[in-house]
Coordinates of C-alpha atoms in Angstrom, one line a residue:
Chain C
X289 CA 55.6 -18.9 -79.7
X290 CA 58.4 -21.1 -78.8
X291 CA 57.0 -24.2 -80.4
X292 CA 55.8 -22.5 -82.8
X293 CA 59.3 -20.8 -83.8
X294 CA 60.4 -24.9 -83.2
X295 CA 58.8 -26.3 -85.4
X296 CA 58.4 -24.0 -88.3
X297 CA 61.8 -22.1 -89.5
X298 CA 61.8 -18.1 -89.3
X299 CA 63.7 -16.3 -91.4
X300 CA 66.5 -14.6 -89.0
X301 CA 65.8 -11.5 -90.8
X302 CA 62.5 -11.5 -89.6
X303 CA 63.2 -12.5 -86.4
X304 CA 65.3 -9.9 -85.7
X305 CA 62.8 -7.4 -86.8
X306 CA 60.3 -9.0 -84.6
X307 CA 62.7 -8.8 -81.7
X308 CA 63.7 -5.5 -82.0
X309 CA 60.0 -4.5 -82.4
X310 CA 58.9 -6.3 -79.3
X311 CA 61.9 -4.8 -77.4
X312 CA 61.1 -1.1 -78.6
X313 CA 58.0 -1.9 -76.8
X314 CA 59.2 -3.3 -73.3
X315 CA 61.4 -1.4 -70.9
X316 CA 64.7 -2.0 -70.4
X317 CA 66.5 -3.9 -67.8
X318 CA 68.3 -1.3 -66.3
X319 CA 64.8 1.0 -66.3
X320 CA 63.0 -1.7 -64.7
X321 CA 65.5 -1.9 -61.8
X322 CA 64.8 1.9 -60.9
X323 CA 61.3 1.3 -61.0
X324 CA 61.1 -1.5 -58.4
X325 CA 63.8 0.3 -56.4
X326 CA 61.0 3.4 -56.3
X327 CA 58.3 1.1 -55.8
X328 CA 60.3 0.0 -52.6
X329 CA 61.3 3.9 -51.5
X330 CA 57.5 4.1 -51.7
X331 CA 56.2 1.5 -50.0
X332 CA 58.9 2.0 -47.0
X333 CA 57.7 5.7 -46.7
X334 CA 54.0 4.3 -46.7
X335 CA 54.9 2.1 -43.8
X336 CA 56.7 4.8 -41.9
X337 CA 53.7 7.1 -42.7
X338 CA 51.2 4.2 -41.5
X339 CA 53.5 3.8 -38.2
X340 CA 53.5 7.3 -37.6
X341 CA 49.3 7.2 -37.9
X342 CA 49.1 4.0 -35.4
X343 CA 50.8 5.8 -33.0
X344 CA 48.7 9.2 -33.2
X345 CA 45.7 7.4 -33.2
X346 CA 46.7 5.5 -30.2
X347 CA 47.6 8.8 -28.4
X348 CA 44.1 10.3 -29.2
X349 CA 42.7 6.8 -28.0
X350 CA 44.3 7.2 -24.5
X351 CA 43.3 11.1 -24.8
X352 CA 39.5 10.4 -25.2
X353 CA 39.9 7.4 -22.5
X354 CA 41.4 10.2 -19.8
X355 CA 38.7 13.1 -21.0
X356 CA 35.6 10.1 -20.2
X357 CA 37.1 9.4 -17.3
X358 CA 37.1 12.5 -15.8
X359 CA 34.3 14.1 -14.3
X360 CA 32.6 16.6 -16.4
X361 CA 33.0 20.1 -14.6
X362 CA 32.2 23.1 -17.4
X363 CA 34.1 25.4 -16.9
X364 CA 33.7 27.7 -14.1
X365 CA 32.0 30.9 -14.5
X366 CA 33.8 34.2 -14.2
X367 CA 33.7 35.6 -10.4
X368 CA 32.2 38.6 -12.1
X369 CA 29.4 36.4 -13.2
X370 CA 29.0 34.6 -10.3
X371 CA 28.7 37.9 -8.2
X372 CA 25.6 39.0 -10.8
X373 CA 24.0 35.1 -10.0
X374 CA 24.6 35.2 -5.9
X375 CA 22.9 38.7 -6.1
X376 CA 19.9 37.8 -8.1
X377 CA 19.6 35.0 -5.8
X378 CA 19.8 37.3 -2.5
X379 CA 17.7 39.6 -4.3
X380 CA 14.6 37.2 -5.1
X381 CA 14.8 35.5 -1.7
X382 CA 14.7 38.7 0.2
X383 CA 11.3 40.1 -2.2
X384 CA 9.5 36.4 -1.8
X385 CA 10.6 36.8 2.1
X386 CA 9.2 40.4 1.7
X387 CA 6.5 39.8 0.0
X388 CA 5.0 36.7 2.6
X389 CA 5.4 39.6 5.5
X390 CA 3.8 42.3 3.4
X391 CA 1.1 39.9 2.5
X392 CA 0.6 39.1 6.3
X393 CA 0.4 43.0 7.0
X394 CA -2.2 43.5 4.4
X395 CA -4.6 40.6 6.3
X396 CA -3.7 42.7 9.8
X397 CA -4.5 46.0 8.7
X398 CA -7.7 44.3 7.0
X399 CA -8.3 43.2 10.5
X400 CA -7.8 46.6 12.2
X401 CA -9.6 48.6 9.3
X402 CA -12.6 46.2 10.7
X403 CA -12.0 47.1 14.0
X404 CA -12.3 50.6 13.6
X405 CA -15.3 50.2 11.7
X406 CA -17.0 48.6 14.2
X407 CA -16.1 50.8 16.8
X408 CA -17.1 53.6 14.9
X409 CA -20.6 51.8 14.0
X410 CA -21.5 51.5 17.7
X411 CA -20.4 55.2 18.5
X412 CA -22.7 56.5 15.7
X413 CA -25.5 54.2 16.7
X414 CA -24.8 55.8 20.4
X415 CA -24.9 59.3 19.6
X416 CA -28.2 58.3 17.2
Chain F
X238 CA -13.8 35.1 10.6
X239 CA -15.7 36.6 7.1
X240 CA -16.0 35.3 4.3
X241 CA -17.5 36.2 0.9
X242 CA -16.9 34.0 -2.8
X243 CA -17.3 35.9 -6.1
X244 CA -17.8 33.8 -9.3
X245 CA -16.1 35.1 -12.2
X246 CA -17.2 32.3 -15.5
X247 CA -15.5 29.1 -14.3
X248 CA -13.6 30.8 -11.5
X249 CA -14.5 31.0 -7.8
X250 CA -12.7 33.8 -6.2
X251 CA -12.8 33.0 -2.0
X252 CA -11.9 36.4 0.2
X253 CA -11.8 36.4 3.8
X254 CA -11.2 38.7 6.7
X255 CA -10.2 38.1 10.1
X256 CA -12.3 38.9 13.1
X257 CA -10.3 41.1 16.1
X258 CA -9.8 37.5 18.0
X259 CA -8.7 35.8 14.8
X260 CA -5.4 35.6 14.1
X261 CA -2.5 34.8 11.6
X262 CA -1.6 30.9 13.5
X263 CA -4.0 28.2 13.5
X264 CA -4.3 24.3 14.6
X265 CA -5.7 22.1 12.2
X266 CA -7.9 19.2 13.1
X267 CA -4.9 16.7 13.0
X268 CA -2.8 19.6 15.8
X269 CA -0.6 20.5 13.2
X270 CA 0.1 24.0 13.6
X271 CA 0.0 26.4 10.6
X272 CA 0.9 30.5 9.8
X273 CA -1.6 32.2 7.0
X274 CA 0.2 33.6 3.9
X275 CA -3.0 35.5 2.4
X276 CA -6.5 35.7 2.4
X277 CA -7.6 35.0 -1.1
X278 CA -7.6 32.0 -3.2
X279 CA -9.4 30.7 -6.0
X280 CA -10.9 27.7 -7.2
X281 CA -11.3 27.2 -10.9
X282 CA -13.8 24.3 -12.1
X283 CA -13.5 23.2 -15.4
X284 CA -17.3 25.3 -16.7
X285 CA -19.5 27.5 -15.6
X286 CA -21.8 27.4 -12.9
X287 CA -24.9 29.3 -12.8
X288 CA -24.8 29.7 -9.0
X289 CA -23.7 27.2 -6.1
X290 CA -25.8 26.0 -3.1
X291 CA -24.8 28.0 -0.1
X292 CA -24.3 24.9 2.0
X293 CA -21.2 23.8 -0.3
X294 CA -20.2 27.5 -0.7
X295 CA -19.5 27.6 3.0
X296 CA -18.2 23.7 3.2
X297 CA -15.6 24.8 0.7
X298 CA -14.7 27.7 2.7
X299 CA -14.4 26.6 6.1
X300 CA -12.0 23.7 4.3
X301 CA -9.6 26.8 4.2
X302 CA -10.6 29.3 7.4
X303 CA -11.1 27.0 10.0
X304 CA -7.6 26.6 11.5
X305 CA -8.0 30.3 11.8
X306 CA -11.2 30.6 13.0
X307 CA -11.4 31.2 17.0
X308 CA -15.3 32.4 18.0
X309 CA -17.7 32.7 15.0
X310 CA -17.8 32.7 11.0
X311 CA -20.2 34.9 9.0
X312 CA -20.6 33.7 5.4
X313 CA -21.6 35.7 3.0
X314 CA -25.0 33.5 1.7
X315 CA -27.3 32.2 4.9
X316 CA -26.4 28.5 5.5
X317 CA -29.1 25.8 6.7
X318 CA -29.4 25.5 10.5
X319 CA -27.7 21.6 9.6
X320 CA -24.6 23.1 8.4
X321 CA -24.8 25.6 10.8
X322 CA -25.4 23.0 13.8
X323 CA -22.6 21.0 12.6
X324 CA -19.8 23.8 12.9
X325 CA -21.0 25.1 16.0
X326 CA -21.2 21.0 17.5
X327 CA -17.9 20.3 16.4
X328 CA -16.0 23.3 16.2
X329 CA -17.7 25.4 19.5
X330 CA -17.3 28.3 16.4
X331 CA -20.8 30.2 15.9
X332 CA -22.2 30.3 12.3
X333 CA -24.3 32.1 10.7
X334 CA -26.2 33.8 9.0
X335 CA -28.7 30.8 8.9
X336 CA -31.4 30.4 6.6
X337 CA -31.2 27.8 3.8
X338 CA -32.7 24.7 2.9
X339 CA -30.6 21.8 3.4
X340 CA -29.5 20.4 -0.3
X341 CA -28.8 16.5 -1.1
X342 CA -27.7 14.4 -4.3
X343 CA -27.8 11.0 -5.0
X344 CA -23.8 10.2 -6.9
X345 CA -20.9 9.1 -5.2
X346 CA -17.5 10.9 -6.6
X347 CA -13.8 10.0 -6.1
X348 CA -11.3 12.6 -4.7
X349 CA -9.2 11.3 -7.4
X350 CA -5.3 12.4 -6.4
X351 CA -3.9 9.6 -8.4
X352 CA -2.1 7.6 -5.7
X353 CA -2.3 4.2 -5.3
X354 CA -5.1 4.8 -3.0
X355 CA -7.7 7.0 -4.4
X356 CA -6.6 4.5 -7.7
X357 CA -8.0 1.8 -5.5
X358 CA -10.8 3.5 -4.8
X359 CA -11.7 4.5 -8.3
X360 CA -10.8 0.8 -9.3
X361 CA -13.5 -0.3 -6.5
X362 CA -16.2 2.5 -7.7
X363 CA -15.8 1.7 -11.5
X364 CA -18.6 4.3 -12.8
X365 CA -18.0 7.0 -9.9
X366 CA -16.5 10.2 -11.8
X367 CA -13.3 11.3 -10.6
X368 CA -12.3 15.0 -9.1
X369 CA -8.8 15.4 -9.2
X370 CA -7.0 18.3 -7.4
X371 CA -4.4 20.1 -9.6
X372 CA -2.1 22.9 -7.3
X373 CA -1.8 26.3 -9.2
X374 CA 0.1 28.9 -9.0
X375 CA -1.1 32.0 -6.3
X376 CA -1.0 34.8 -8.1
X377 CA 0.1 36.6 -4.9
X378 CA 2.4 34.2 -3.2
X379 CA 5.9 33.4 -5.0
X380 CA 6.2 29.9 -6.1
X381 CA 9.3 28.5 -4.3
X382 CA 7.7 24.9 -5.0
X383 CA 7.9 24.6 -8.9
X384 CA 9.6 20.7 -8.2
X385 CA 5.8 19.8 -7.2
X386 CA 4.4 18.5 -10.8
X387 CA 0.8 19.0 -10.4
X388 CA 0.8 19.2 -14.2
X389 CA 2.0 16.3 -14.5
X390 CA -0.4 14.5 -11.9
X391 CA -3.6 16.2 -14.1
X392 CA -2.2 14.6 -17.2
X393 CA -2.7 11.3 -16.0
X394 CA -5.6 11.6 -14.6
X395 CA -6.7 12.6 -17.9
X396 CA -5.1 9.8 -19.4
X397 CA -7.5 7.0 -17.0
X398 CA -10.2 8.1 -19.7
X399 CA -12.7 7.8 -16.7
X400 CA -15.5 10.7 -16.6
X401 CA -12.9 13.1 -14.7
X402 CA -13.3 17.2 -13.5
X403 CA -9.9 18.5 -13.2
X404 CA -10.5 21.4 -10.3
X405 CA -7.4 24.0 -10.7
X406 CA -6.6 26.3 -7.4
X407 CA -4.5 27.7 -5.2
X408 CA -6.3 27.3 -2.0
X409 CA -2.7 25.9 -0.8
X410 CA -0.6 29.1 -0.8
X411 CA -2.9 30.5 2.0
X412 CA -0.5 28.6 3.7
X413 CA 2.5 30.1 4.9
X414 CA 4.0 27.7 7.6
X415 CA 5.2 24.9 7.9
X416 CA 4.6 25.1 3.8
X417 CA 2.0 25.8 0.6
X418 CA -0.6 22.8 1.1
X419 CA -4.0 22.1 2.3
X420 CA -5.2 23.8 5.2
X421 CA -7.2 21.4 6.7
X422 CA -6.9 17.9 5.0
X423 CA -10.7 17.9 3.8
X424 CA -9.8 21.1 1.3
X425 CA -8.8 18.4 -1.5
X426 CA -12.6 18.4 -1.7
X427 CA -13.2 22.1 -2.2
X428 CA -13.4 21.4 -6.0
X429 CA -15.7 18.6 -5.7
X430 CA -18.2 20.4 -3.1
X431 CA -18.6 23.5 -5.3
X432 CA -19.7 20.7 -8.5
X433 CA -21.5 18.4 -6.0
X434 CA -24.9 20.0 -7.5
X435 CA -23.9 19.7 -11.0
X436 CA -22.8 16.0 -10.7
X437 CA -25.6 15.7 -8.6
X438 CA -23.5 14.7 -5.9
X439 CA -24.2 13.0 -2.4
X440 CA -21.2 11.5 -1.0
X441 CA -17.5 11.9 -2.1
X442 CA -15.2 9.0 -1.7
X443 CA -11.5 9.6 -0.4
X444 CA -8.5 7.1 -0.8
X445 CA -7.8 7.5 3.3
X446 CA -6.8 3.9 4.2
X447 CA -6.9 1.9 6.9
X448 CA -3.7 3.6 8.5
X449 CA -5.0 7.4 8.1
X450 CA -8.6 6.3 9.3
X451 CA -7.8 3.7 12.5
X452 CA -4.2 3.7 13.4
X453 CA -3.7 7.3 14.0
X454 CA -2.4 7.9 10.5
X455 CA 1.2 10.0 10.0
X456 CA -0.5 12.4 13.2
X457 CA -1.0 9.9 16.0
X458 CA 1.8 7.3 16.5
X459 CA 0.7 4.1 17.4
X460 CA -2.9 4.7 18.5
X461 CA -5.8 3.1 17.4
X462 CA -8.2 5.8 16.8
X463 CA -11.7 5.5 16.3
X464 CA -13.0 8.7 16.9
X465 CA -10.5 10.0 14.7
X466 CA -11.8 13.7 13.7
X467 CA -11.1 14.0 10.4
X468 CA -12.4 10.7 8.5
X469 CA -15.2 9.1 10.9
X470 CA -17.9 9.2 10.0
X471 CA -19.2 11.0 13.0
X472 CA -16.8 13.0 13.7
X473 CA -16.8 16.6 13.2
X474 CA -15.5 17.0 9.8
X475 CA -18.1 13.5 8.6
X476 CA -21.3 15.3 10.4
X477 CA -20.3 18.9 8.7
X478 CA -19.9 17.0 5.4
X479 CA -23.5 15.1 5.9
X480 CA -25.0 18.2 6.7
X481 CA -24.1 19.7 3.2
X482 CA -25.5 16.8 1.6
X483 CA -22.0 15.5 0.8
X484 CA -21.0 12.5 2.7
X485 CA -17.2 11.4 3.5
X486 CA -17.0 7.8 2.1
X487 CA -14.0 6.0 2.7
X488 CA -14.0 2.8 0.4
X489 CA -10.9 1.7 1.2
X490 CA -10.7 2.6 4.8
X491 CA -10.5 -1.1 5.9
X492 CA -7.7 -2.0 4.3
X493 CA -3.8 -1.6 4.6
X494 CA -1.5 0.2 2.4
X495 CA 0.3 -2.9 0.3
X496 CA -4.0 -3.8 -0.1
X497 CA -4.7 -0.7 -1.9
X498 CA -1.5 -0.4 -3.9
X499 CA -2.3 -4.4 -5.1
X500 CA -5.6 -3.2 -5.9
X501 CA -4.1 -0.3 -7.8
X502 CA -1.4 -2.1 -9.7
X503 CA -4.1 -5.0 -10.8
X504 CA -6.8 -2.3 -12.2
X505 CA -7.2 -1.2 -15.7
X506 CA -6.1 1.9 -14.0
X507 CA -2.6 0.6 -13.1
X508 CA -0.7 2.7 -16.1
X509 CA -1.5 5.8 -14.3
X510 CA -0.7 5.0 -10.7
X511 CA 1.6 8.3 -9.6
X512 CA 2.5 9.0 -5.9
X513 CA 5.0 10.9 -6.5
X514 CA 5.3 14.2 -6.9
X515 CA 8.2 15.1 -8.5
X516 CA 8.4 12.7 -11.3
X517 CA 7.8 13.7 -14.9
X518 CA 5.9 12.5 -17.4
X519 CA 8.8 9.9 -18.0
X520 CA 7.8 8.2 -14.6
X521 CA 7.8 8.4 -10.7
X522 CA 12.0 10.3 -9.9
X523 CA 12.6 7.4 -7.4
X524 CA 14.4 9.4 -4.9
X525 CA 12.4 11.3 -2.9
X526 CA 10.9 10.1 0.9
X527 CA 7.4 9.1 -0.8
X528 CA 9.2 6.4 -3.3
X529 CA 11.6 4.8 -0.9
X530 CA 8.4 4.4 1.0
X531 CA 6.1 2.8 -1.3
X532 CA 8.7 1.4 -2.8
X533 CA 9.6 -0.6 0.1
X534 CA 4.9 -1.5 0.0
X535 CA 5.4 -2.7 -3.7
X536 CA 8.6 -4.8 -3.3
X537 CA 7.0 -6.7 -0.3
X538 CA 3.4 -7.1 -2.2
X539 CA 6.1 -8.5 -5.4
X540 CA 8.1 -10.4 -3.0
X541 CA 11.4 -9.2 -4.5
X542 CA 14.4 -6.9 -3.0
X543 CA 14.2 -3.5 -3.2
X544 CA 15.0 -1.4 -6.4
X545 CA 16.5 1.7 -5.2
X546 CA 19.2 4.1 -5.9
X547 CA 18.7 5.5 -2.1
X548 CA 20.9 4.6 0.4
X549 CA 20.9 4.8 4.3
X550 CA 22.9 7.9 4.6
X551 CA 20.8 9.9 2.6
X552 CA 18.8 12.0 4.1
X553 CA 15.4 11.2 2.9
X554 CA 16.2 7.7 4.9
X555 CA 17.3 9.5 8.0
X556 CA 14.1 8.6 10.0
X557 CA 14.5 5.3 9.6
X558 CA 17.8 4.8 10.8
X559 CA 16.2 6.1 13.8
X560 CA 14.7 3.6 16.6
X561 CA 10.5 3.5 16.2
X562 CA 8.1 4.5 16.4
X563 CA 7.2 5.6 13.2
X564 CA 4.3 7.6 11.5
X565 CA 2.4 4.4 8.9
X566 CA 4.7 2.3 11.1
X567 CA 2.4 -0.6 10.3
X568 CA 3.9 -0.9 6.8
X569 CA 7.3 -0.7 7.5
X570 CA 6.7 -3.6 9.7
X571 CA 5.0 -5.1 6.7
X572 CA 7.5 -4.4 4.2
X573 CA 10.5 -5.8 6.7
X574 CA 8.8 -8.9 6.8
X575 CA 8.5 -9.4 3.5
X576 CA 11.4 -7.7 1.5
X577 CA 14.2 -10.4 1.0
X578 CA 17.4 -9.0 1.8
X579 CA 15.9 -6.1 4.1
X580 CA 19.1 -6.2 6.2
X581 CA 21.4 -4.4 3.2
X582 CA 18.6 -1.8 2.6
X583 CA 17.9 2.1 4.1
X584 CA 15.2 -0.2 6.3
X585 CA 17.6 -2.3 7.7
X586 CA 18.0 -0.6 11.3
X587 CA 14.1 0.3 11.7
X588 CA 13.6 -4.3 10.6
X589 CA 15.9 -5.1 13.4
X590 CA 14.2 -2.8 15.9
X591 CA 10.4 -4.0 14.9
X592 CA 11.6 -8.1 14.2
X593 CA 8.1 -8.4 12.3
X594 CA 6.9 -11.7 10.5
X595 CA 5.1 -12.4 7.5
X596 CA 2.7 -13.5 10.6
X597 CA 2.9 -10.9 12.8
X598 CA 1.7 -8.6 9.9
X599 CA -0.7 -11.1 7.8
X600 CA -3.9 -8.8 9.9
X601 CA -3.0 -6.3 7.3
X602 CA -4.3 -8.3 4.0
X603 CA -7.6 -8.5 5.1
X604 CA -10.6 -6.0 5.1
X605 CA -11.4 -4.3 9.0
X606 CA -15.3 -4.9 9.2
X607 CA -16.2 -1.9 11.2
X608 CA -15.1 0.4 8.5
X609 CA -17.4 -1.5 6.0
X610 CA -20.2 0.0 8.4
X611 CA -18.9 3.0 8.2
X612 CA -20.0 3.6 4.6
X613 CA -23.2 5.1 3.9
X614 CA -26.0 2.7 2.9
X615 CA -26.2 3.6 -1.0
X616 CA -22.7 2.5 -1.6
X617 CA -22.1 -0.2 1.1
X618 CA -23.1 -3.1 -0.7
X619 CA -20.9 -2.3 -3.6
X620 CA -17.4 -2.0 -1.3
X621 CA -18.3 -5.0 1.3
X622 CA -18.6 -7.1 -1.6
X623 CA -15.4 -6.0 -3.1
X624 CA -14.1 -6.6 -0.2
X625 CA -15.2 -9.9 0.8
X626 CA -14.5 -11.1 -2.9
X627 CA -11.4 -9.2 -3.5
X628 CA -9.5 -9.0 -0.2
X629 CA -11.4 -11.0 2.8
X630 CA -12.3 -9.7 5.9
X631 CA -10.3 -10.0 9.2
X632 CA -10.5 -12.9 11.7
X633 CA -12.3 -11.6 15.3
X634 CA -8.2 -11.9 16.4
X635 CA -7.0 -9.7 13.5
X636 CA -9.6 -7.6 14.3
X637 CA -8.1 -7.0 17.4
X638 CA -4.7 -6.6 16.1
X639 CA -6.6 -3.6 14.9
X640 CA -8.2 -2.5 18.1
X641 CA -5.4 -2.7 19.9
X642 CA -2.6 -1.1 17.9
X643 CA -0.2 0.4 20.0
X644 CA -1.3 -0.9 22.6
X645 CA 1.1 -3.9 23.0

């Protein structure tokens, strides 16, 4: 455009037009100063918003490093709960213990049942 | 002591009473003593059978009565005078009623529990069928023992693809004291002697090793022991079994723990080699007594530390941080001599109290003779050349390493 305007003679008339044309166009001077002073109010609050993201995820970081560290207890069970466990425990040994001596009676009085039988056998054979 | 089975389809339902001089305690043929839980149990085979031959109705049974059993046994089907003879030769117990005709068969079957040694044994026998053992359940006893995977166990079993009869029962919880398990040793094979006419069996084959059959096994410490009771061939529990037409075989009864377990881990059957009884069906759990101990058997057969989470203050290694002697104490002496770095293991004490070498314990890679012999003639020829192309037979001096264990 500049060599061209050089080496071939614009009317000024035309220039002018052309200029003010172009220049309708373009933002001003003074316009374009706010807009890079924004631009730089936005990127510093970016910044200060990235900062203040580093340092939460860091926090988390050391938060998650403590909870793998530490040894994994659930939490414990309400004493009320515990009570109903501990007693269905004492309950079930106590029957299986039960049970084993009740089983051991039922082979006894087997036996004895036997006995009597017998006994009774020879008596009637006696008195026959 | 009464006794009376009741077949109901595939189930065998075993009832017995006690006689007035019976009672609940009982020795077993090893001394152990033992407290009944109940007297019924069942034993479920995996069909049918039309009917069973008295002979292995009242081998089966005994299996479970006898530790109770003080002056006679009446079973409920008339025995032949053999078995008969053989209870009241070995056992000073009168049987009866007698009246059968002996019964015989002419196939060899494994007791099939799917340790290293009964893997052995089936690797050795490679057409024998397989029995295998699986624990149920009593529907009258509580469970307490639900840790014990028998499920597990039957699985692979299955999984050898070898012609297999998975027997269920609960023949165990008759046993109250010292806990659910067999009553005498020889009721593994209740299963197998109730089928032993269907598989046309003769003689069934047990994975008892040279430690359980000659050196006194986890019972007698120390003690070389050929008259042992329960597996000679002769002795009391060997004639009863003869006289039902089953006989005890032990293939492997020659040979040393780390000699079965190499046979195990070299077979096609190696993939389902399981001692343990607690492990899932994700492997052995490699912390209980039985894996620390043939863990220490494999690492010395490998020649390679010891790969274990268990250390010597736990209590599954409490005996041997204890001075000897041990029960199987001739693998531990083994195992010290061969595992490198023994002295930072749970076996560290019990090495520096038996100072074994690799030559001290080299007797127990070879093959006793004498228990070749011991195997009936149909199946002799098979094992003794196993043996002596497999494994090799013992020098007359390692033969009396044998002879004179303990002794020293």
């Amino acid at each position: 455009m500049v060599l061209l305007w050089k080496r071939a003679p614009v009317p000024a008339r035309l220039r002018r037009a052309v200029r003010a044309w172009l220049d309708a166009r373009y933002v001003t001077r003074v316009d374009h100063r706010h807009d890079i002073k924004d631009a730089l109010r936005e990127v510093q609050a970016v910044g200060r918003e990235l900062a203040t993201l580093r340092r939460e995820v860091e926090r988390l970081r050391t938060q998650v490093t403590a909870l793998a560290a530490e040894p994994k207890q659930p939490a414990p069970p309400d004493s009320a709960r515990r009570a109903k466990w501990d007693e269905a425990h004492r309950l079930a040994t106590e029957t299986a213990t039960a049970m084993d001596r009740l089983l051991q009676n039922e082979v006894l009085l087997w036996q004895a049942v036997d006995r009597i039988d017998a006994t009774l056998g020879k008596r009637v054979e006696g008195v026959a | 002591m009464r006794v009376a089975w009741t077949a109901d389809g595939e189930s065998w339902r075993l009832d017995f009473r006690l006689d007035p001089e019976d009672s609940l305690t009982g020795t077993v043929t090893d001394g152990a003593r033992v407290l009944l839980a109940t007297n019924s149990c069942a034993v479920r085979l995996p069909r049918p059978l039309a009917d069973v031959h008295p002979d292995l109705l009242a081998l089966a049974a005994w299996t479970v009565v006898a530790p109770y059993t003080r002056r006679r046994i009446a079973f409920d089907r008339p025995v032949s005078p053999g078995v008969a003879a053989a209870i009241e030769l070995g056992w000073g117990i009168e049987a009866g009623p007698v009246g059968g005709t002996p019964r015989d068969g002419s196939r060899l079957a494994v007791s099939y529990s799917g340790g290293a040694d009964s893997a052995a044994v089936a690797a050795i026998l490679r057409d024998a069928p397989l029995v295998h053992f699986q624990r149920v359940s009593h529907p009258r006893v509580p469970n307490r023992w639900a840790h014990y995977r028998s499920d597990v166990l039957a699985r692979l079993a299955v999984a050898t693809g070898r012609e297999l009869a998975v027997v269920r029962s609960d023949l165990e919880f008759t046993l109250a004291e010292p806990r659910p398990g067999y009553p005498e040793h020889h009721a593994v094979a209740a299963g197998a002697a109730l089928l032993a006419d269907e598989l046309d069996l003769g003689g069934i084959a047990f994975g008892y090793e040279m430690g359980s059959r000659w050196l006194g096994g986890g019972r007698y410490l120390l003690r070389y022991t050929p008259d042992n009771p329960m597996w000679s061939a002769t002795g009391k529990w060997g004639t009863l079994f003869a006289a039902a037409g089953l006989r005890l075989v032990l293939p492997v009864g020659g040979v040393s723990e780390a000699t079965t377990m190499r046979i195990a881990l070299g077979s096609e059957l190696r993939e389902q080699v399981r001692w343990c009884l607690r492990g899932d069906d994700g492997g052995a759990c490699g912390t209980c007594g039985k894996c620390l101990y043939k863990e220490l058997i494999r690492a010395a057969i490998e020649r390679r530390p010891l790969d274990t989470p268990i250390t010597a203050d736990r209590p599954v290694a409490a005996k041997w941080q204890k001075p000897p002697p041990y029960g199987g104490q001739e693998m531990i002496e083994y195992g010290c001599a061969r595992v490198p770095g023994i002295e930072s293991t749970p076996f560290a004490t019990a090495a520096r109290h038996l100072g074994a070498t690799v030559e001290s314990t080299s007797w127990l890679d070879r093959c006793y003779p004498p228990a070749l012999e011991e195997i009936p003639d149909p199946w002799r020829k098979q094992v003794e050349d196993f043996m002596a192309e497999e494994v090799g037979l013992m020098s007359e001096d390692e033969v009396r390493r044998v002879e004179s264990w303990g002794a020293r």
